[in-house]
Coordinates of C-alpha atoms in Angstrom, one line a residue:
X1 CA -42.9 43.9 -7.4
X2 CA -43.8 47.6 -6.6
X3 CA -43.3 49.4 -3.3
X4 CA -47.3 50.0 -3.1
X5 CA -48.2 46.4 -3.3
X6 CA -49.8 44.7 -0.5
X7 CA -47.3 43.2 2.1
X8 CA -47.1 39.3 2.1
X9 CA -44.5 39.1 4.7
X10 CA -45.8 39.7 8.1
X11 CA -44.8 39.6 11.8
X12 CA -46.0 36.0 12.5
X13 CA -46.5 34.6 8.9
X14 CA -46.3 34.7 5.3
X15 CA -49.5 35.4 3.1
X16 CA -49.4 32.5 0.6
X17 CA -52.0 30.3 -1.5
X18 CA -54.3 33.4 -2.2
X19 CA -55.7 34.4 -5.5
X20 CA -54.1 37.3 -7.4
X21 CA -55.4 40.6 -6.3
X22 CA -58.2 42.1 -8.1
X23 CA -57.5 44.4 -11.3
X24 CA -59.2 45.5 -14.5
X25 CA -61.2 43.1 -16.1
X26 CA -63.0 43.1 -19.5
X27 CA -66.7 41.9 -18.9
X28 CA -67.4 41.5 -22.6
X29 CA -64.1 40.3 -24.1
X30 CA -63.9 37.4 -21.3
X31 CA -67.8 36.4 -21.7
X32 CA -67.9 34.0 -24.7
X33 CA -71.6 33.2 -24.3
X34 CA -72.4 36.8 -24.3
X35 CA -70.4 37.4 -27.6
X36 CA -72.0 34.7 -29.1
X37 CA -75.5 35.7 -28.0
X38 CA -74.9 39.3 -29.6
X39 CA -73.5 37.8 -32.8
X40 CA -76.5 35.7 -33.0
X41 CA -79.5 38.0 -31.7
X42 CA -78.2 41.5 -32.4
X43 CA -77.0 43.9 -35.0
X44 CA -73.4 44.3 -35.4
X45 CA -73.4 47.9 -33.7
X46 CA -74.7 46.5 -30.7
X47 CA -71.4 44.5 -29.6
X48 CA -69.1 47.4 -31.1
X49 CA -71.1 49.9 -28.5
X50 CA -71.0 47.8 -25.7
X51 CA -67.1 47.0 -25.9
X52 CA -66.4 50.4 -23.9
X53 CA -68.9 49.4 -21.3
X54 CA -67.3 45.9 -20.8
X55 CA -63.9 47.5 -20.2
X56 CA -65.3 50.1 -17.9
X57 CA -67.8 48.2 -15.9
X58 CA -65.3 45.5 -15.2
X59 CA -62.4 48.0 -14.3
X60 CA -61.0 48.0 -10.6
X61 CA -62.4 51.6 -10.4
X62 CA -65.9 50.8 -11.1
X63 CA -66.0 47.7 -9.0
X64 CA -64.7 49.7 -6.0
X65 CA -67.5 52.1 -6.8
X66 CA -70.1 49.5 -6.7
X67 CA -68.9 48.4 -3.2
X68 CA -68.6 51.9 -1.8
X69 CA -72.0 52.9 -3.0
X70 CA -73.3 49.4 -0.9
X71 CA -71.4 50.6 2.0
X72 CA -72.6 54.1 2.4
X73 CA -76.5 53.6 1.4
X74 CA -78.5 56.7 0.9
X75 CA -79.7 59.1 3.7
X76 CA -83.3 60.9 4.0
X77 CA -83.3 64.4 4.5
X78 CA -86.7 65.6 5.3
X79 CA -86.0 69.3 6.4
X80 CA -83.2 72.0 5.9
X81 CA -81.8 73.4 8.8
X82 CA -84.2 76.2 9.0
X83 CA -87.3 73.7 9.2
X84 CA -88.3 74.1 5.6
X85 CA -89.7 70.9 4.0
X86 CA -87.0 69.2 1.3
X87 CA -88.0 65.5 1.1
X88 CA -84.7 64.6 -0.5
X89 CA -82.6 61.4 -0.7
X90 CA -78.9 62.0 -0.5
X91 CA -76.6 59.6 -2.2
X92 CA -72.8 58.9 -2.0
X93 CA -70.8 60.2 -4.9
X94 CA -70.1 56.4 -5.9
X95 CA -73.8 56.0 -6.7
X96 CA -73.7 59.2 -9.0
X97 CA -70.7 58.0 -10.6
X98 CA -72.4 54.7 -11.3
X99 CA -75.5 56.5 -12.7
X100 CA -73.3 58.6 -14.8
X101 CA -71.7 55.4 -16.4
X102 CA -75.3 54.1 -17.5
X103 CA -77.1 57.3 -18.3
X104 CA -74.3 59.5 -19.8
X105 CA -74.0 56.5 -22.5
X106 CA -77.6 56.4 -23.1
X107 CA -78.2 52.8 -21.8
X108 CA -81.5 53.8 -20.3
X109 CA -82.7 55.3 -23.6
X110 CA -81.2 53.0 -26.4
X111 CA -84.2 50.5 -26.7
X112 CA -86.1 53.7 -27.8
X113 CA -83.6 55.5 -29.9
X114 CA -82.6 52.2 -31.7
X115 CA -86.2 50.9 -31.8
X116 CA -86.6 48.0 -34.0
X117 CA -82.8 47.8 -34.7
X118 CA -81.5 46.0 -31.8
X119 CA -82.2 48.7 -29.2
X120 CA -83.9 46.3 -26.6
X121 CA -80.9 43.8 -27.0
X122 CA -78.3 46.7 -26.6
X123 CA -80.4 47.5 -23.3
X124 CA -80.5 44.3 -21.9
X125 CA -76.8 43.4 -22.8
X126 CA -76.0 46.7 -21.1
X127 CA -77.9 46.0 -18.0
X128 CA -76.3 42.6 -17.6
X129 CA -73.0 44.1 -17.7
X130 CA -74.0 47.2 -15.4
X131 CA -75.4 44.6 -12.9
X132 CA -71.9 43.1 -12.5
X133 CA -70.8 46.6 -11.4
X134 CA -73.7 47.2 -8.9
X135 CA -77.2 45.8 -9.1
X136 CA -78.7 48.3 -7.2
X137 CA -78.2 51.3 -9.1
X138 CA -79.8 49.6 -12.1
X139 CA -83.2 50.0 -10.8
X140 CA -83.7 53.6 -11.6
X141 CA -82.0 52.9 -15.0
X142 CA -84.6 50.1 -15.6
X143 CA -87.5 52.2 -14.5
X144 CA -86.4 55.2 -16.7
X145 CA -86.1 53.1 -19.8
X146 CA -89.3 51.3 -18.8
X147 CA -91.5 54.8 -18.6
X148 CA -91.4 55.4 -22.3
X149 CA -94.2 53.1 -23.3
X150 CA -96.7 54.7 -20.7
X151 CA -95.6 58.3 -21.7
X152 CA -96.6 57.3 -25.4
X153 CA -100.1 56.6 -24.4
X154 CA -100.8 60.4 -23.9
X155 CA -99.2 62.5 -26.7
X156 CA -99.1 65.8 -24.5
X157 CA -97.4 63.9 -21.8
X158 CA -94.8 62.3 -24.1
X159 CA -94.0 65.7 -25.9
X160 CA -93.4 67.1 -22.4
X161 CA -91.2 64.4 -20.5
X162 CA -89.9 62.0 -23.3
X163 CA -87.0 64.5 -24.3
X164 CA -85.6 64.7 -20.9
X165 CA -86.0 60.9 -20.4
X166 CA -84.1 60.2 -23.8
X167 CA -81.5 62.6 -22.8
X168 CA -77.7 61.1 -22.3
X169 CA -77.1 63.2 -19.2
X170 CA -77.4 62.3 -15.6
X171 CA -78.5 65.4 -13.8
X172 CA -79.2 64.7 -10.2
X173 CA -80.1 68.0 -8.9
X174 CA -83.4 68.5 -7.3
X175 CA -85.0 71.0 -9.6
X176 CA -88.0 71.4 -12.1
X177 CA -87.6 69.4 -15.1
X178 CA -87.3 72.1 -17.3
X179 CA -84.2 73.4 -15.8
X180 CA -82.4 69.9 -16.0
X181 CA -80.4 68.3 -18.6
X182 CA -81.8 65.0 -18.1
X183 CA -84.4 63.2 -16.4
X184 CA -85.1 59.7 -14.5
X185 CA -88.6 58.1 -13.8
X186 CA -89.7 56.1 -10.7
X187 CA -92.9 54.0 -9.9
X188 CA -95.2 54.2 -6.8
X189 CA -97.9 51.6 -7.0
X190 CA -97.9 49.5 -3.8
X191 CA -100.1 50.2 -0.9
X192 CA -100.5 48.5 2.4
X193 CA -103.5 47.0 2.1
X194 CA -103.1 45.2 -1.2
X195 CA -99.6 44.7 -2.1
X196 CA -99.5 43.1 -5.5
X197 CA -103.2 43.2 -5.7
X198 CA -103.4 46.8 -6.6
X199 CA -107.0 46.6 -7.4
X200 CA -107.4 47.3 -3.8
X201 CA -105.4 50.9 -4.1
X202 CA -107.2 53.5 -2.2
X203 CA -105.1 56.6 -3.3
X204 CA -107.6 59.2 -4.4
X205 CA -107.4 61.5 -7.6
X206 CA -109.4 64.9 -7.8
X207 CA -109.9 67.1 -10.6
X208 CA -107.9 70.3 -10.8
X209 CA -109.0 72.1 -13.5
X210 CA -107.2 70.3 -16.6
X211 CA -105.2 68.3 -14.0
X212 CA -105.3 66.4 -10.9
X213 CA -104.6 66.3 -7.1
X214 CA -103.6 63.0 -5.6
X215 CA -104.2 62.2 -1.9
X216 CA -103.0 58.8 -0.3
X217 CA -100.0 56.5 0.7
X218 CA -97.9 54.4 -1.3
X219 CA -95.9 51.6 0.6
X220 CA -92.9 51.1 -1.8
X221 CA -91.9 54.0 -4.1
X222 CA -88.8 52.9 -6.0
X223 CA -85.9 55.5 -6.6
X224 CA -87.7 58.3 -4.6
X225 CA -85.2 61.0 -6.0
X226 CA -86.7 60.5 -9.5
X227 CA -88.0 63.6 -11.4
X228 CA -91.3 62.0 -11.8
X229 CA -93.4 58.8 -10.8
X230 CA -95.9 57.0 -12.6
X231 CA -98.6 55.8 -10.2
X232 CA -102.2 54.6 -9.6
X233 CA -105.0 56.5 -8.0
X234 CA -108.9 56.3 -8.1
X235 CA -110.9 58.5 -9.9
X236 CA -114.7 58.6 -11.0
X237 CA -113.9 56.1 -13.8
X238 CA -111.9 53.7 -11.4
X239 CA -108.3 52.9 -11.2
X240 CA -106.2 55.4 -13.4
X241 CA -102.6 55.9 -14.1
X242 CA -101.0 59.2 -13.3
X243 CA -97.6 61.1 -13.7
X244 CA -96.5 62.8 -10.6
X245 CA -93.6 65.0 -11.0
X246 CA -91.4 66.2 -8.0
X247 CA -91.9 69.8 -8.9
X248 CA -95.2 71.5 -10.0
X249 CA -95.5 73.5 -13.4
X250 CA -94.9 76.7 -11.3
X251 CA -91.6 75.4 -9.7
X252 CA -92.8 74.6 -6.5
X253 CA -92.0 71.2 -4.7
X254 CA -94.9 68.8 -5.3
X255 CA -96.5 67.5 -2.1
X256 CA -94.8 64.2 -2.3
X257 CA -93.9 63.6 1.3
X258 CA -91.1 61.0 2.0
X259 CA -92.3 59.2 5.2
X260 CA -89.1 56.8 5.6
X261 CA -86.6 54.9 3.4
X262 CA -87.0 51.2 3.8
X263 CA -84.1 49.3 5.4
X264 CA -83.8 46.3 3.1
X265 CA -82.2 43.0 3.3
X266 CA -80.2 43.8 0.2
X267 CA -80.4 46.6 -2.8
X268 CA -78.7 48.9 -0.2
X269 CA -77.1 51.4 -3.0
X270 CA -80.8 52.1 -4.1
X271 CA -83.3 53.9 -2.2
X272 CA -87.0 52.6 -1.6
X273 CA -89.4 54.9 0.3
X274 CA -92.7 55.0 1.7
X275 CA -94.4 58.4 0.6
X276 CA -97.6 60.3 1.2
X277 CA -99.4 62.3 -1.5
X278 CA -100.9 65.4 0.3
X279 CA -102.7 66.8 -2.7
X280 CA -100.0 66.2 -5.1
X281 CA -100.2 67.8 -8.5
X282 CA -100.3 64.9 -11.3
X283 CA -101.4 64.6 -15.1
X284 CA -103.4 61.7 -16.4
X285 CA -101.7 59.3 -18.5
X286 CA -103.6 56.7 -20.7
X287 CA -107.5 56.0 -20.7
X288 CA -109.3 56.9 -17.8
X289 CA -110.2 54.0 -15.6
X290 CA -107.7 51.7 -17.3
X291 CA -104.7 52.4 -15.0
X292 CA -103.5 48.9 -14.7
X293 CA -103.5 48.1 -18.4
X294 CA -101.7 51.6 -18.9
X295 CA -98.8 50.7 -16.4
X296 CA -98.6 47.2 -17.6
X297 CA -96.6 48.5 -20.5
X298 CA -94.1 49.7 -18.1
X299 CA -94.2 46.6 -15.9
X300 CA -93.5 44.3 -19.1
X301 CA -90.4 46.2 -19.6
X302 CA -89.3 46.0 -16.0
X303 CA -90.0 42.3 -16.0
X304 CA -87.5 41.6 -18.7
X305 CA -84.7 43.5 -16.8
X306 CA -85.9 41.6 -13.7
X307 CA -85.2 38.6 -15.5
X308 CA -81.8 39.9 -16.6
X309 CA -80.4 41.3 -13.5
X310 CA -80.2 38.0 -11.7
X311 CA -78.3 36.4 -14.7
X312 CA -75.8 39.2 -14.5
X313 CA -75.4 38.7 -11.0
X314 CA -74.8 35.0 -11.4
X315 CA -72.3 35.8 -14.1
X316 CA -70.4 38.0 -11.4
X317 CA -70.5 35.3 -8.9
X318 CA -69.2 32.6 -11.2
X319 CA -66.3 34.8 -12.1
X320 CA -65.4 35.1 -8.5
X321 CA -65.6 31.4 -7.6
X322 CA -63.8 30.4 -10.9
X323 CA -60.9 32.8 -10.3
X324 CA -60.6 31.8 -6.6
X325 CA -60.7 28.0 -7.3
X326 CA -57.9 28.5 -10.0
X327 CA -55.4 29.9 -7.8
X328 CA -56.2 28.1 -4.5
X329 CA -54.6 24.7 -3.4
X330 CA -56.3 22.5 -0.9
X331 CA -55.6 19.0 -0.1
X332 CA -52.4 18.9 -2.2
X333 CA -53.5 20.4 -5.4
X334 CA -55.5 23.3 -7.2
X335 CA -59.1 23.4 -6.2
X336 CA -60.1 24.0 -9.9
X337 CA -58.6 20.6 -10.7
X338 CA -60.5 18.5 -8.2
X339 CA -63.6 16.6 -9.6
X340 CA -66.4 17.9 -7.2
X341 CA -65.3 21.5 -7.7
X342 CA -65.2 21.0 -11.4
X343 CA -68.7 19.5 -11.5
X344 CA -70.0 22.6 -9.2
X345 CA -68.4 25.4 -11.2
X346 CA -69.3 23.9 -14.6
X347 CA -73.1 23.5 -13.4
X348 CA -73.1 27.1 -12.6
X349 CA -71.6 28.0 -15.9
X350 CA -74.6 26.0 -17.6
X351 CA -76.9 28.0 -15.5
X352 CA -75.4 31.5 -16.8
X353 CA -75.2 30.5 -20.1
X354 CA -78.8 29.3 -20.4
X355 CA -80.4 32.3 -18.7
X356 CA -78.1 34.6 -21.0
X357 CA -79.6 32.8 -23.9
X358 CA -83.3 33.3 -22.8
X359 CA -83.0 36.9 -22.0
X360 CA -81.5 37.8 -25.0
X361 CA -83.8 35.9 -27.1
X362 CA -86.6 37.9 -25.1
X363 CA -84.8 41.1 -26.0
X364 CA -84.9 40.2 -29.6
X365 CA -88.7 39.6 -29.5
X366 CA -89.2 43.1 -27.9
X367 CA -87.2 44.5 -31.0
X368 CA -89.4 42.5 -33.4
X369 CA -92.8 43.9 -32.4
X370 CA -93.7 44.3 -35.8
X371 CA -94.0 40.5 -36.4
X372 CA -96.8 38.3 -35.1
X373 CA -94.6 35.7 -33.8
X374 CA -92.2 38.1 -32.1
X375 CA -94.9 39.9 -30.4
X376 CA -96.5 36.8 -29.1
X377 CA -93.3 35.7 -27.6
X378 CA -92.8 39.1 -26.1
X379 CA -95.8 38.7 -24.1
X380 CA -94.7 35.5 -22.5
X381 CA -91.0 35.3 -22.3
X382 CA -90.3 38.0 -19.6
X383 CA -92.7 36.1 -17.3
X384 CA -91.1 32.9 -17.7
X385 CA -87.6 34.3 -17.4
X386 CA -88.2 36.7 -14.5
X387 CA -89.8 33.6 -12.4
X388 CA -87.1 31.0 -13.1
X389 CA -84.0 33.1 -13.1
X390 CA -84.9 34.7 -9.9
X391 CA -85.8 31.2 -8.5
X392 CA -82.2 29.8 -9.3
X393 CA -80.4 32.9 -7.9
X394 CA -80.3 32.8 -4.2
X395 CA -79.0 29.1 -4.3
X396 CA -76.4 30.0 -7.2
X397 CA -75.1 32.8 -4.8
X398 CA -74.6 30.5 -1.9
X399 CA -72.8 27.9 -3.7
X400 CA -70.5 30.4 -5.3
X401 CA -69.8 31.6 -1.6
X402 CA -69.2 28.1 -0.7
X403 CA -66.3 27.7 -3.3
X404 CA -64.6 30.5 -1.7
X405 CA -65.2 29.3 1.9
X406 CA -65.4 31.6 4.7
X407 CA -63.6 34.5 2.8
X408 CA -66.8 34.4 0.5
X409 CA -69.1 35.1 3.4
X410 CA -67.7 38.2 4.7
X411 CA -68.6 41.6 3.1
X412 CA -65.3 42.3 1.6
X413 CA -66.2 39.9 -1.0
X414 CA -68.9 41.0 -3.5
X415 CA -70.4 37.4 -3.0
X416 CA -72.1 38.4 0.2
X417 CA -73.9 41.5 -1.1
X418 CA -74.8 39.4 -4.0
X419 CA -76.4 36.9 -1.9
X420 CA -78.4 39.8 -0.2
X421 CA -79.4 41.2 -3.4
X422 CA -80.4 37.8 -5.0
X423 CA -84.2 37.8 -3.6
X424 CA -85.1 41.2 -4.5
X425 CA -85.9 40.9 -8.4
X426 CA -88.0 37.8 -7.4
X427 CA -90.3 40.1 -5.3
X428 CA -90.1 43.2 -7.4
X429 CA -92.9 43.5 -10.1
X430 CA -94.9 40.6 -8.8
X431 CA -93.7 37.7 -6.5
X432 CA -93.5 34.1 -7.8
X433 CA -97.2 33.2 -7.2
X434 CA -98.3 36.3 -9.0
X435 CA -95.8 35.8 -12.0
X436 CA -97.3 32.1 -12.4
X437 CA -101.0 33.3 -12.3
X438 CA -100.0 36.1 -14.9
X439 CA -98.6 33.2 -17.1
X440 CA -101.8 31.1 -16.7
X441 CA -103.7 34.3 -17.8
X442 CA -101.5 34.7 -20.8
X443 CA -102.0 31.2 -21.8
X444 CA -105.7 31.1 -21.5
X445 CA -106.2 34.6 -23.2
X446 CA -103.5 34.6 -25.9
X447 CA -103.4 31.3 -27.9
X448 CA -100.9 33.0 -30.3
X449 CA -98.5 33.2 -27.3
X450 CA -99.0 29.3 -26.8
X451 CA -98.4 28.8 -30.4
X452 CA -95.1 30.9 -30.6
X453 CA -93.9 28.8 -27.6
X454 CA -94.6 25.6 -29.3
X455 CA -92.9 26.9 -32.4
X456 CA -89.7 28.0 -30.7
X457 CA -89.5 24.7 -28.7
X458 CA -90.2 22.6 -32.1
X459 CA -87.0 24.3 -33.6
X460 CA -85.0 21.9 -31.1
X461 CA -87.1 18.9 -31.3
X462 CA -85.3 15.6 -32.2
X463 CA -81.8 16.9 -31.0
X464 CA -81.9 15.3 -27.5
X465 CA -83.9 12.5 -25.8
X466 CA -84.3 14.2 -22.7
X467 CA -85.7 17.3 -24.2
X468 CA -88.1 15.4 -26.4
X469 CA -89.4 13.6 -23.4
X470 CA -90.0 16.8 -21.4
X471 CA -91.9 18.5 -24.6
X472 CA -94.2 15.4 -24.4
X473 CA -94.9 16.1 -20.8
X474 CA -95.3 19.7 -21.2
X475 CA -98.1 19.0 -24.1
X476 CA -100.0 16.6 -21.5
X477 CA -99.8 19.4 -19.0
X478 CA -101.0 22.2 -21.2
X479 CA -104.0 19.9 -21.9
X480 CA -105.3 20.1 -18.7
X481 CA -108.4 22.2 -17.7
X482 CA -107.4 25.5 -16.2
X483 CA -108.7 24.6 -12.7
X484 CA -106.2 22.0 -12.6
X485 CA -103.5 24.0 -14.0
X486 CA -103.3 26.7 -11.2
X487 CA -101.9 24.3 -8.4
X488 CA -99.4 23.2 -11.0
X489 CA -98.5 26.8 -12.4
X490 CA -95.0 26.8 -10.6
X491 CA -94.2 23.6 -12.3
X492 CA -95.3 24.8 -15.7
X493 CA -93.5 28.1 -15.4
X494 CA -90.3 26.2 -14.6
X495 CA -90.4 23.6 -17.0
X496 CA -91.5 26.1 -19.8
X497 CA -88.4 28.1 -19.0
X498 CA -86.0 25.1 -18.9
X499 CA -87.6 23.9 -21.9
X500 CA -87.0 27.1 -23.9
X501 CA -83.4 27.3 -22.4
X502 CA -82.6 23.8 -23.6
X503 CA -84.2 24.6 -26.9
X504 CA -81.8 27.8 -27.4
X505 CA -78.8 26.0 -26.3
X506 CA -79.6 22.8 -28.6
X507 CA -79.9 25.2 -31.4
X508 CA -77.0 27.7 -30.7
X509 CA -74.4 26.3 -28.2
X510 CA -71.9 23.7 -28.6
X511 CA -73.5 20.1 -28.4
X512 CA -71.4 19.3 -25.3
X513 CA -73.0 22.3 -23.3
X514 CA -76.6 21.8 -24.5
X515 CA -76.8 18.0 -23.9
X516 CA -75.4 18.4 -20.5
X517 CA -77.8 20.8 -19.8
X518 CA -80.9 18.8 -21.0
X519 CA -79.6 15.7 -19.0
X520 CA -79.0 17.7 -15.7
X521 CA -82.3 19.6 -16.0
X522 CA -84.7 17.6 -17.9
X523 CA -83.4 14.2 -17.6
X524 CA -83.4 11.3 -14.9
X525 CA -80.7 12.5 -12.8
X526 CA -81.8 15.9 -11.7
X527 CA -80.2 17.2 -8.7
X528 CA -82.0 19.4 -6.3
X529 CA -78.4 21.3 -5.8
X530 CA -76.0 22.8 -8.2
X531 CA -72.9 20.4 -8.9
X532 CA -75.0 17.4 -9.8
X533 CA -74.0 16.7 -13.3
X534 CA -73.8 13.4 -15.0
X535 CA -70.5 11.4 -14.2
X536 CA -69.4 11.5 -18.0
X537 CA -70.1 15.3 -18.4
X538 CA -67.7 17.0 -20.7
X539 CA -66.6 19.3 -17.9
X540 CA -63.3 20.7 -19.9
X541 CA -65.8 22.1 -22.9
X542 CA -67.9 23.7 -20.4
X543 CA -65.2 25.3 -18.3
X544 CA -63.4 26.7 -21.1
X545 CA -66.2 28.9 -21.7
X546 CA -66.2 30.4 -18.5
X547 CA -63.4 32.9 -19.1
X548 CA -61.3 34.8 -16.8

């Protein structure tokens, strides 16, 4: 053993029965379900390009960066020492290194630079891996990625801003966009009086020659050190969408005043702020009076990322729990050999595999927007996946912590911060009820999306009895009148998501994995907690796919 290894012979005892210290891990090479999903859903170049990210994101160095970025959250600096207004957020160097990891390799831009050729699949798979380094910094990556469909709705705005968005260079300097080598984007929609009901927004927009000046308050501004923000404000036409840069065209700091940073339960490496527009210079984007429709092009992208992040976090938590129980002895044998522990870990593994299959299928739909079936799926899959994956996340993290015992509950373990992080994506971009109401609107207004869902589910019909019974129940539910569906919207979202996961596993996963998922999620012995699987479940087959 090397001289610099931690001491195990202490003054009063010897440290034994502990897992091996963390080292470098390859997050792609050890994730068989991800490898299979990429081979199935994506062009060959995607897996080749992700290989380096898998090694880097799993390295001890990058894992330490994630922990450090959480321990040293961003700080607000409103003024310089002479009293001049700055409105800046200062981040720890660890945060900037993580941003370089993502942006300098183009993961924020790949969907648009490889559009229709697997770009969204590459982005989603990269986000899944990056989340396992640190979820919080992925927020500005997601919003920068998601801003492009909004920019495209105004050619002049796209010409001005898209080159900086697509640049593979993270440039954190607070400078005018023309002086930077790469740009990031944020979003500011929510106001106090409305929350998710953005139609109640009161921020005002007034003409300033060809451009606009905004006045008002935003209760949540994500990533407040971004170079530009997409926001909603009222003009004579109604609620419109605007781009607000940090610097005006003449190089002056724009009148976007940061009021305070939110002290959040989790997501600590990322800054969220309250801001005030004090006559802030802005450019209109999209059709006047159709701001919600304009910015929904961004929201649809961010929702897919918000569905992917919890799956990445669950994968990280699963890995932590599995490594621990394979090396820890209790009651005379290794924890991983004990029947109840094997049930828990196998159940957690099923959840990750099903979630990954659904988000990768949704990403393929985004890459196939030139096909009617894929367009119809892209309208509904992110909604279902965002709702259900985030509902499963907090309980998953709690169960993984329990596998480690007390050491899982302390901040030295990544499980504590994963547990604090788990609720954020359920709340962001529409909480559970809002998402379910959106689902009902899609089902009512877009029969082509209902037809596409039915076609996907029909691909697996006849493969497993519990799945077939669940489909029959879904058809009865979908036949209900709209007024009867609204109180059942959560059940419907859950069932549709689980049935889609099951259909994907029945078609593509080993039969033992697919059948066990269907029996434990759709059958007669469904448990409210993780770790409730049929007594004859093929645990060894499921656990062999977890990796190291």
